[in-house]
Amino acid sequence: MGKLSGISFGFLVVLGFILASYLQIQAADASTVQCLPAESAALLSFKAGIKEDPAGLLANWLPHTDCCNWDYVGCNSNGHVISVNFNPNPPANTGVFLTGPLGSWFCDLPQLQVLDLSQMQNLTGTIPSAIGNLIDLVHLFLSTNKLTGTIPSTIGNLKKLQTLSLGENRITGSIPSSLGYIGPSLTYIDFGSASLSGSIPDSLYQLTNLNALFLIHNHMSGPLSPLIGNLAQLEDLEISTNEFSGPLPSTLGKLSKLSVLDLSNNKFSGSMPASIGDIVNLGDLNLANNRLTGIIPPMWNTQLANLDGISLNRNFLSGPIPYGGPFLYNGVDTFRPGNPGLCDDPLPPCKTKHKL
């Protein structure tokens, strides 16, 4: 994604620590084993296609050497490659890291658990459908590249997948419904800035252990289903800058663990559900630049005590702004431009008494 919110950055930091510990345990005995020849050949085929490697990431990927000792490669005690992870300690200030085709070489690593080629900037091509054969895959990071094509439906075969990041690419088409059938292992999805279209498939609301869902800066449309309330473990929901429309479902109030809710820059209409006030842990609420009408629920000033940031501008809201709580120290730009019918501090006082 582009600029990360505080919680999304925190998610990545935590994932990094978990991933590093996970790989240390898995590869603890790998120093005494030899990489399998077929898997070494698969890795070398990737290197052969790379046209630019300014940081020298692949410098020690050499024929007739043990790939289990290569940088960014981890093996298990049987000599199988279980991780290709270029982001444990990425070099700084080197510009483009790798330029060349993504290819399908990693599909020839049958016990692969971690694939992190994110932030390589210039990897091109499509995600191969054969990725669905990697049934042990736990972490898949391909974000911040120039990948094209669609998300293959075979991704639904990855029943152990926990984290999936494909954002900041040129991937088109819709989210495959098969993604929702991965099951309870999946906790993190980042498709931000990936040029996706279509609606959120209903099957995605079956991912009941999902902690974070990022769909910002795409071309997605359709309603936000009331089924969103099924995602009770969700802590970060960011779907801004799309073309989602229709009313905001009252079931948003069931997301009791939510800390960030960003639905801005869409076409949502109707009133803001009062049930959002039930999300007592909410720290950041952004509903700006939609087509919302009606009043600001008056009880939000006491219910949303943990709210640090709120943005409601560029809507069609009316009535008095609740006094106190999270509204006490907000400036005019929280509510304006837009919302010509809103009144009271920090805006001019209401001319008539509103019945709430």
Short mmCIF file of C-alpha atoms in Angstrom, two decimals:
data_model
loop_
_atom_site.label_atom_id
_atom_site.label_comp_id
_atom_site.label_asym_id
_atom_site.label_seq_id
_atom_site.Cartn_x
_atom_site.Cartn_y
_atom_site.Cartn_z
CA MET A 1 0.00 0.00 0.00
CA GLY A 2 0.99 3.61 -0.01
CA LYS A 3 1.25 5.46 3.26
CA LEU A 4 0.65 2.96 6.04
CA SER A 5 -1.58 3.73 8.95
CA GLY A 6 -0.10 3.23 12.42
CA ILE A 7 -1.85 -0.07 12.96
CA SER A 8 -1.08 -1.45 9.49
CA PHE A 9 2.61 -0.65 10.01
CA GLY A 10 2.35 -2.35 13.40
CA PHE A 11 0.82 -5.40 11.77
CA LEU A 12 3.81 -5.65 9.41
CA VAL A 13 6.33 -5.25 12.23
CA VAL A 14 4.65 -8.01 14.25
CA LEU A 15 4.47 -10.22 11.17
CA GLY A 16 8.16 -9.64 10.59
CA PHE A 17 9.11 -10.80 14.08
CA ILE A 18 6.82 -13.83 13.82
CA LEU A 19 8.21 -14.70 10.41
CA ALA A 20 11.83 -14.40 11.50
CA SER A 21 11.26 -16.63 14.54
CA TYR A 22 9.31 -19.11 12.47
CA LEU A 23 12.10 -19.43 9.92
CA GLN A 24 14.80 -19.82 12.56
CA ILE A 25 12.95 -22.74 14.10
CA GLN A 26 12.11 -24.37 10.77
CA ALA A 27 15.64 -24.08 9.39
CA ALA A 28 17.54 -24.79 12.60
CA ASP A 29 18.99 -28.07 11.36
CA ALA A 30 19.41 -27.06 7.74
CA SER A 31 23.10 -26.12 8.02
CA THR A 32 24.15 -29.76 7.74
CA VAL A 33 21.94 -30.70 4.78
CA GLN A 34 22.39 -30.32 1.04
CA CYS A 35 19.87 -28.56 -1.14
CA LEU A 36 18.02 -30.89 -3.53
CA PRO A 37 19.35 -30.50 -7.10
CA ALA A 38 15.93 -29.92 -8.67
CA GLU A 39 15.17 -27.13 -6.22
CA SER A 40 18.58 -25.54 -6.73
CA ALA A 41 17.86 -25.55 -10.47
CA ALA A 42 14.51 -23.85 -9.87
CA LEU A 43 16.18 -21.05 -7.92
CA LEU A 44 18.89 -20.63 -10.56
CA SER A 45 16.23 -20.34 -13.26
CA PHE A 46 14.84 -17.33 -11.40
CA LYS A 47 18.29 -15.74 -11.24
CA ALA A 48 18.83 -16.39 -14.94
CA GLY A 49 15.81 -14.24 -15.79
CA ILE A 50 16.84 -11.28 -13.63
CA LYS A 51 18.16 -8.41 -15.72
CA GLU A 52 19.09 -6.03 -12.91
CA ASP A 53 20.20 -6.74 -9.36
CA PRO A 54 21.80 -3.48 -8.16
CA ALA A 55 21.96 -4.63 -4.54
CA GLY A 56 23.60 -7.96 -5.38
CA LEU A 57 20.84 -9.92 -3.68
CA LEU A 58 21.58 -12.99 -5.79
CA ALA A 59 25.37 -12.67 -5.76
CA ASN A 60 26.03 -15.99 -4.01
CA TRP A 61 23.37 -17.94 -5.93
CA LEU A 62 25.93 -19.94 -7.88
CA PRO A 63 25.84 -23.31 -9.66
CA HIS A 64 27.50 -26.25 -7.88
CA THR A 65 27.03 -24.65 -4.47
CA ASP A 66 24.56 -25.56 -1.76
CA CYS A 67 21.43 -23.43 -2.16
CA CYS A 68 20.64 -23.95 1.51
CA ASN A 69 23.56 -21.60 2.20
CA TRP A 70 22.45 -18.92 -0.26
CA ASP A 71 21.28 -15.56 0.98
CA TYR A 72 17.52 -15.29 1.51
CA VAL A 73 17.00 -19.07 1.17
CA GLY A 74 16.04 -21.40 3.99
CA CYS A 75 15.85 -25.21 3.97
CA ASN A 76 14.48 -27.86 6.28
CA SER A 77 16.36 -30.90 7.59
CA ASN A 78 15.47 -32.86 4.45
CA GLY A 79 17.08 -30.38 2.07
CA HIS A 80 13.81 -28.96 0.81
CA VAL A 81 13.63 -25.20 0.33
CA ILE A 82 10.99 -23.90 2.73
CA SER A 83 11.57 -20.15 2.44
CA VAL A 84 12.65 -17.57 -0.10
CA ASN A 85 12.47 -14.31 1.82
CA PHE A 86 14.10 -11.16 0.49
CA ASN A 87 12.81 -8.91 3.22
CA PRO A 88 14.27 -9.95 6.57
CA ASN A 89 16.85 -7.16 6.24
CA PRO A 90 16.42 -5.50 2.83
CA PRO A 91 19.32 -3.29 1.72
CA ALA A 92 18.59 0.42 2.07
CA ASN A 93 18.73 3.12 -0.58
CA THR A 94 19.56 0.89 -3.53
CA GLY A 95 16.60 1.87 -5.70
CA VAL A 96 15.25 -1.02 -7.73
CA PHE A 97 16.16 -4.34 -6.13
CA LEU A 98 15.31 -6.84 -8.86
CA THR A 99 14.18 -6.40 -12.46
CA GLY A 100 12.87 -9.35 -14.41
CA PRO A 101 9.99 -11.82 -14.70
CA LEU A 102 8.33 -13.37 -11.68
CA GLY A 103 8.10 -16.71 -13.48
CA SER A 104 6.82 -19.93 -11.95
CA TRP A 105 10.07 -21.34 -10.55
CA PHE A 106 8.75 -21.28 -6.96
CA CYS A 107 6.03 -23.75 -7.96
CA ASP A 108 8.86 -26.32 -8.22
CA LEU A 109 9.60 -25.95 -4.50
CA PRO A 110 6.94 -28.36 -3.20
CA GLN A 111 7.50 -27.74 0.52
CA LEU A 112 7.76 -23.95 0.31
CA GLN A 113 6.24 -22.21 3.32
CA VAL A 114 7.36 -18.60 2.90
CA LEU A 115 7.66 -16.61 -0.33
CA ASP A 116 8.50 -12.93 0.10
CA LEU A 117 9.40 -11.07 -3.08
CA SER A 118 7.73 -7.85 -1.96
CA GLN A 119 9.29 -4.44 -2.57
CA MET A 120 11.44 -5.76 -5.39
CA GLN A 121 9.86 -2.95 -7.43
CA ASN A 122 10.33 -4.31 -10.96
CA LEU A 123 9.23 -7.93 -11.01
CA THR A 124 6.82 -8.43 -13.90
CA GLY A 125 4.50 -11.09 -15.27
CA THR A 126 1.54 -12.90 -13.75
CA ILE A 127 0.94 -15.07 -10.70
CA PRO A 128 0.93 -18.65 -12.05
CA SER A 129 -2.08 -20.85 -11.40
CA ALA A 130 0.32 -23.58 -10.29
CA ILE A 131 0.84 -21.62 -7.07
CA GLY A 132 -2.17 -23.55 -5.85
CA ASN A 133 0.04 -26.66 -5.65
CA LEU A 134 2.09 -25.15 -2.81
CA ILE A 135 -0.15 -26.59 -0.13
CA ASP A 136 2.33 -25.86 2.68
CA LEU A 137 2.54 -22.13 1.91
CA VAL A 138 1.97 -19.99 5.01
CA HIS A 139 3.16 -16.51 4.01
CA LEU A 140 2.90 -15.01 0.50
CA PHE A 141 4.20 -11.47 -0.09
CA LEU A 142 4.40 -10.22 -3.69
CA SER A 143 3.49 -6.57 -3.10
CA THR A 144 5.18 -3.48 -4.57
CA ASN A 145 6.12 -4.84 -7.98
CA LYS A 146 4.72 -4.57 -11.50
CA LEU A 147 2.77 -7.80 -11.64
CA THR A 148 -0.18 -8.01 -14.03
CA GLY A 149 -2.96 -10.46 -14.82
CA THR A 150 -5.48 -11.70 -12.28
CA ILE A 151 -5.41 -13.45 -8.93
CA PRO A 152 -5.61 -17.16 -9.82
CA SER A 153 -8.57 -19.03 -8.40
CA THR A 154 -6.19 -21.81 -7.35
CA ILE A 155 -5.09 -19.59 -4.45
CA GLY A 156 -8.05 -21.07 -2.63
CA ASN A 157 -6.10 -24.35 -2.38
CA LEU A 158 -3.64 -22.80 0.09
CA LYS A 159 -5.37 -23.97 3.26
CA LYS A 160 -2.40 -23.12 5.50
CA LEU A 161 -2.01 -19.56 4.26
CA GLN A 162 -1.92 -16.94 7.02
CA THR A 163 -0.74 -13.76 5.31
CA LEU A 164 -1.42 -12.65 1.73
CA SER A 165 -0.04 -9.41 0.34
CA LEU A 166 -0.39 -8.55 -3.36
CA GLY A 167 -0.81 -4.79 -3.09
CA GLU A 168 0.89 -2.09 -5.17
CA ASN A 169 0.87 -4.04 -8.42
CA ARG A 170 -1.11 -3.88 -11.66
CA ILE A 171 -3.28 -6.89 -10.97
CA THR A 172 -6.72 -6.58 -12.52
CA GLY A 173 -10.00 -8.47 -12.37
CA SER A 174 -11.95 -9.35 -9.27
CA ILE A 175 -11.12 -11.12 -6.03
CA PRO A 176 -11.75 -14.82 -6.68
CA SER A 177 -14.48 -16.34 -4.55
CA SER A 178 -12.12 -19.24 -3.82
CA LEU A 179 -10.13 -16.94 -1.53
CA GLY A 180 -12.89 -17.22 1.03
CA TYR A 181 -12.49 -20.97 1.17
CA ILE A 182 -8.92 -20.90 2.47
CA GLY A 183 -10.41 -21.15 5.93
CA PRO A 184 -9.53 -20.01 9.44
CA SER A 185 -5.76 -19.84 8.91
CA LEU A 186 -5.92 -16.60 6.90
CA THR A 187 -5.51 -13.52 9.10
CA TYR A 188 -4.07 -10.80 6.85
CA ILE A 189 -5.05 -9.63 3.34
CA ASP A 190 -3.48 -6.65 1.59
CA PHE A 191 -4.70 -5.93 -1.95
CA GLY A 192 -4.23 -2.16 -1.68
CA SER A 193 -3.39 -0.25 -4.88
CA ALA A 194 -3.64 -3.35 -7.04
CA SER A 195 -6.09 -2.15 -9.77
CA LEU A 196 -8.76 -4.69 -8.78
CA SER A 197 -12.40 -4.32 -9.82
CA GLY A 198 -15.67 -6.08 -9.01
CA SER A 199 -17.27 -6.54 -5.62
CA ILE A 200 -16.19 -8.21 -2.39
CA PRO A 201 -17.22 -11.87 -2.76
CA ASP A 202 -19.57 -13.11 -0.06
CA SER A 203 -17.21 -16.02 0.56
CA LEU A 204 -14.62 -13.62 1.95
CA TYR A 205 -16.88 -13.02 4.95
CA GLN A 206 -16.25 -16.64 5.92
CA LEU A 207 -12.66 -15.79 6.92
CA THR A 208 -13.64 -15.43 10.55
CA ASN A 209 -10.07 -15.11 11.87
CA LEU A 210 -9.17 -12.22 9.60
CA ASN A 211 -7.40 -9.43 11.52
CA ALA A 212 -6.70 -6.98 8.69
CA LEU A 213 -8.28 -6.29 5.30
CA PHE A 214 -6.76 -3.65 3.02
CA LEU A 215 -8.50 -2.93 -0.30
CA ILE A 216 -7.65 0.76 -0.64
CA HIS A 217 -7.06 2.49 -4.01
CA ASN A 218 -8.70 0.00 -6.35
CA HIS A 219 -11.68 0.14 -8.70
CA MET A 220 -13.98 -2.05 -6.65
CA SER A 221 -17.71 -1.44 -6.43
CA GLY A 222 -20.94 -2.81 -5.02
CA PRO A 223 -22.26 -2.80 -1.46
CA LEU A 224 -20.58 -3.59 1.82
CA SER A 225 -22.53 -6.67 2.82
CA PRO A 226 -24.12 -7.05 6.26
CA LEU A 227 -22.04 -10.24 6.37
CA ILE A 228 -19.10 -7.99 7.34
CA GLY A 229 -20.30 -8.53 10.90
CA ASN A 230 -19.05 -12.13 10.69
CA LEU A 231 -15.42 -10.92 10.78
CA ALA A 232 -15.39 -10.58 14.55
CA GLN A 233 -11.57 -10.67 14.81
CA LEU A 234 -11.06 -7.76 12.43
CA GLU A 235 -8.88 -4.98 13.83
CA ASP A 236 -8.16 -2.97 10.69
CA LEU A 237 -10.64 -2.45 7.83
CA GLU A 238 -9.48 -0.07 5.10
CA ILE A 239 -11.40 -0.02 1.80
CA SER A 240 -11.09 3.66 0.91
CA THR A 241 -10.79 5.13 -2.59
CA ASN A 242 -12.98 2.71 -4.48
CA GLU A 243 -16.54 2.93 -5.81
CA PHE A 244 -18.37 1.03 -3.09
CA SER A 245 -21.94 2.21 -2.69
CA GLY A 246 -25.20 1.64 -0.83
CA PRO A 247 -25.91 1.94 2.89
CA LEU A 248 -23.42 1.21 5.64
CA PRO A 249 -24.57 -2.01 7.33
CA SER A 250 -25.49 -1.82 11.00
CA THR A 251 -23.51 -5.04 11.50
CA LEU A 252 -20.32 -2.94 11.50
CA GLY A 253 -21.11 -2.55 15.17
CA LYS A 254 -20.32 -6.24 15.70
CA LEU A 255 -16.65 -5.62 14.93
CA SER A 256 -15.78 -5.06 18.57
CA LYS A 257 -12.00 -5.41 18.09
CA LEU A 258 -11.81 -2.86 15.28
CA SER A 259 -9.24 -0.10 15.78
CA VAL A 260 -9.17 1.44 12.29
CA LEU A 261 -12.23 1.88 10.05
CA ASP A 262 -11.56 3.73 6.80
CA LEU A 263 -14.43 3.75 4.30
CA SER A 264 -13.59 7.17 2.82
CA ASN A 265 -13.67 8.20 -0.84
CA ASN A 266 -16.46 5.90 -1.93
CA LYS A 267 -20.15 6.35 -2.77
CA PHE A 268 -21.78 5.11 0.42
CA SER A 269 -25.16 6.69 1.08
CA GLY A 270 -27.82 6.84 3.77
CA SER A 271 -27.24 7.48 7.45
CA MET A 272 -24.28 6.53 9.58
CA PRO A 273 -25.32 3.51 11.66
CA ALA A 274 -25.50 4.32 15.36
CA SER A 275 -24.09 0.82 15.99
CA ILE A 276 -20.61 2.09 15.09
CA GLY A 277 -20.71 3.52 18.61
CA ASP A 278 -20.54 -0.06 19.91
CA ILE A 279 -16.96 -0.37 18.60
CA VAL A 280 -15.49 0.95 21.81
CA ASN A 281 -11.85 0.24 20.79
CA LEU A 282 -12.12 2.31 17.62
CA GLY A 283 -9.21 4.73 17.35
CA ASP A 284 -9.51 6.01 13.77
CA LEU A 285 -12.79 6.58 11.89
CA ASN A 286 -12.75 7.97 8.36
CA LEU A 287 -16.06 8.23 6.48
CA ALA A 288 -15.13 11.32 4.46
CA ASN A 289 -16.08 11.95 0.84
CA ASN A 290 -19.15 9.76 0.54
CA ARG A 291 -22.85 10.55 0.14
CA LEU A 292 -23.89 10.09 3.75
CA THR A 293 -26.90 11.96 5.12
CA GLY A 294 -28.65 12.43 8.44
CA ILE A 295 -27.22 13.28 11.84
CA ILE A 296 -24.09 12.28 13.70
CA PRO A 297 -25.36 9.76 16.30
CA PRO A 298 -25.41 11.80 19.54
CA MET A 299 -24.17 8.98 21.77
CA TRP A 300 -20.89 8.69 19.88
CA ASN A 301 -19.45 11.43 22.10
CA THR A 302 -19.50 9.04 25.06
CA GLN A 303 -19.30 5.64 23.33
CA LEU A 304 -16.23 6.32 21.20
CA ALA A 305 -13.98 7.44 24.03
CA ASN A 306 -10.84 5.94 22.42
CA LEU A 307 -11.29 7.74 19.11
CA ASP A 308 -8.15 9.73 18.24
CA GLY A 309 -8.98 10.59 14.64
CA ILE A 310 -12.31 11.23 12.92
CA SER A 311 -13.06 12.60 9.45
CA LEU A 312 -16.61 13.15 8.19
CA ASN A 313 -16.13 15.93 5.64
CA ARG A 314 -17.46 15.94 2.06
CA ASN A 315 -20.77 14.33 2.95
CA PHE A 316 -24.31 15.69 3.35
CA LEU A 317 -24.72 15.42 7.12
CA SER A 318 -26.95 17.79 9.09
CA GLY A 319 -27.89 18.67 12.65
CA PRO A 320 -25.78 19.46 15.70
CA ILE A 321 -22.30 18.06 16.25
CA PRO A 322 -22.29 16.07 19.51
CA TYR A 323 -20.47 17.89 22.27
CA GLY A 324 -17.53 16.43 24.15
CA GLY A 325 -15.62 13.18 23.92
CA PRO A 326 -13.85 12.66 20.58
CA PHE A 327 -15.56 15.74 19.10
CA LEU A 328 -14.20 18.18 21.68
CA TYR A 329 -10.87 18.99 20.04
CA ASN A 330 -11.68 18.49 16.35
CA GLY A 331 -11.26 21.40 13.98
CA VAL A 332 -13.48 22.61 11.18
CA ASP A 333 -11.71 20.38 8.63
CA THR A 334 -13.16 17.31 10.37
CA PHE A 335 -16.60 18.35 9.07
CA ARG A 336 -15.95 20.78 6.19
CA PRO A 337 -15.98 21.11 3.24
CA GLY A 338 -19.39 19.58 2.69
CA ASN A 339 -22.09 18.92 5.29
CA PRO A 340 -23.77 22.35 4.91
CA GLY A 341 -26.46 21.36 7.41
CA LEU A 342 -24.07 20.60 10.28
CA CYS A 343 -23.89 23.11 13.11
CA ASP A 344 -22.53 23.76 16.60
CA ASP A 345 -18.96 23.81 17.82
CA PRO A 346 -16.55 24.03 15.99
CA LEU A 347 -19.02 25.23 13.32
CA PRO A 348 -21.47 28.11 13.73
CA PRO A 349 -24.26 27.45 16.26
CA CYS A 350 -27.50 25.83 15.21
CA LYS A 351 -30.24 28.34 14.37
CA THR A 352 -33.01 26.02 15.46
CA LYS A 353 -33.23 23.35 18.12
CA HIS A 354 -32.92 19.89 16.63
CA LYS A 355 -34.76 16.97 18.07
CA LEU A 356 -32.34 14.02 18.32
#
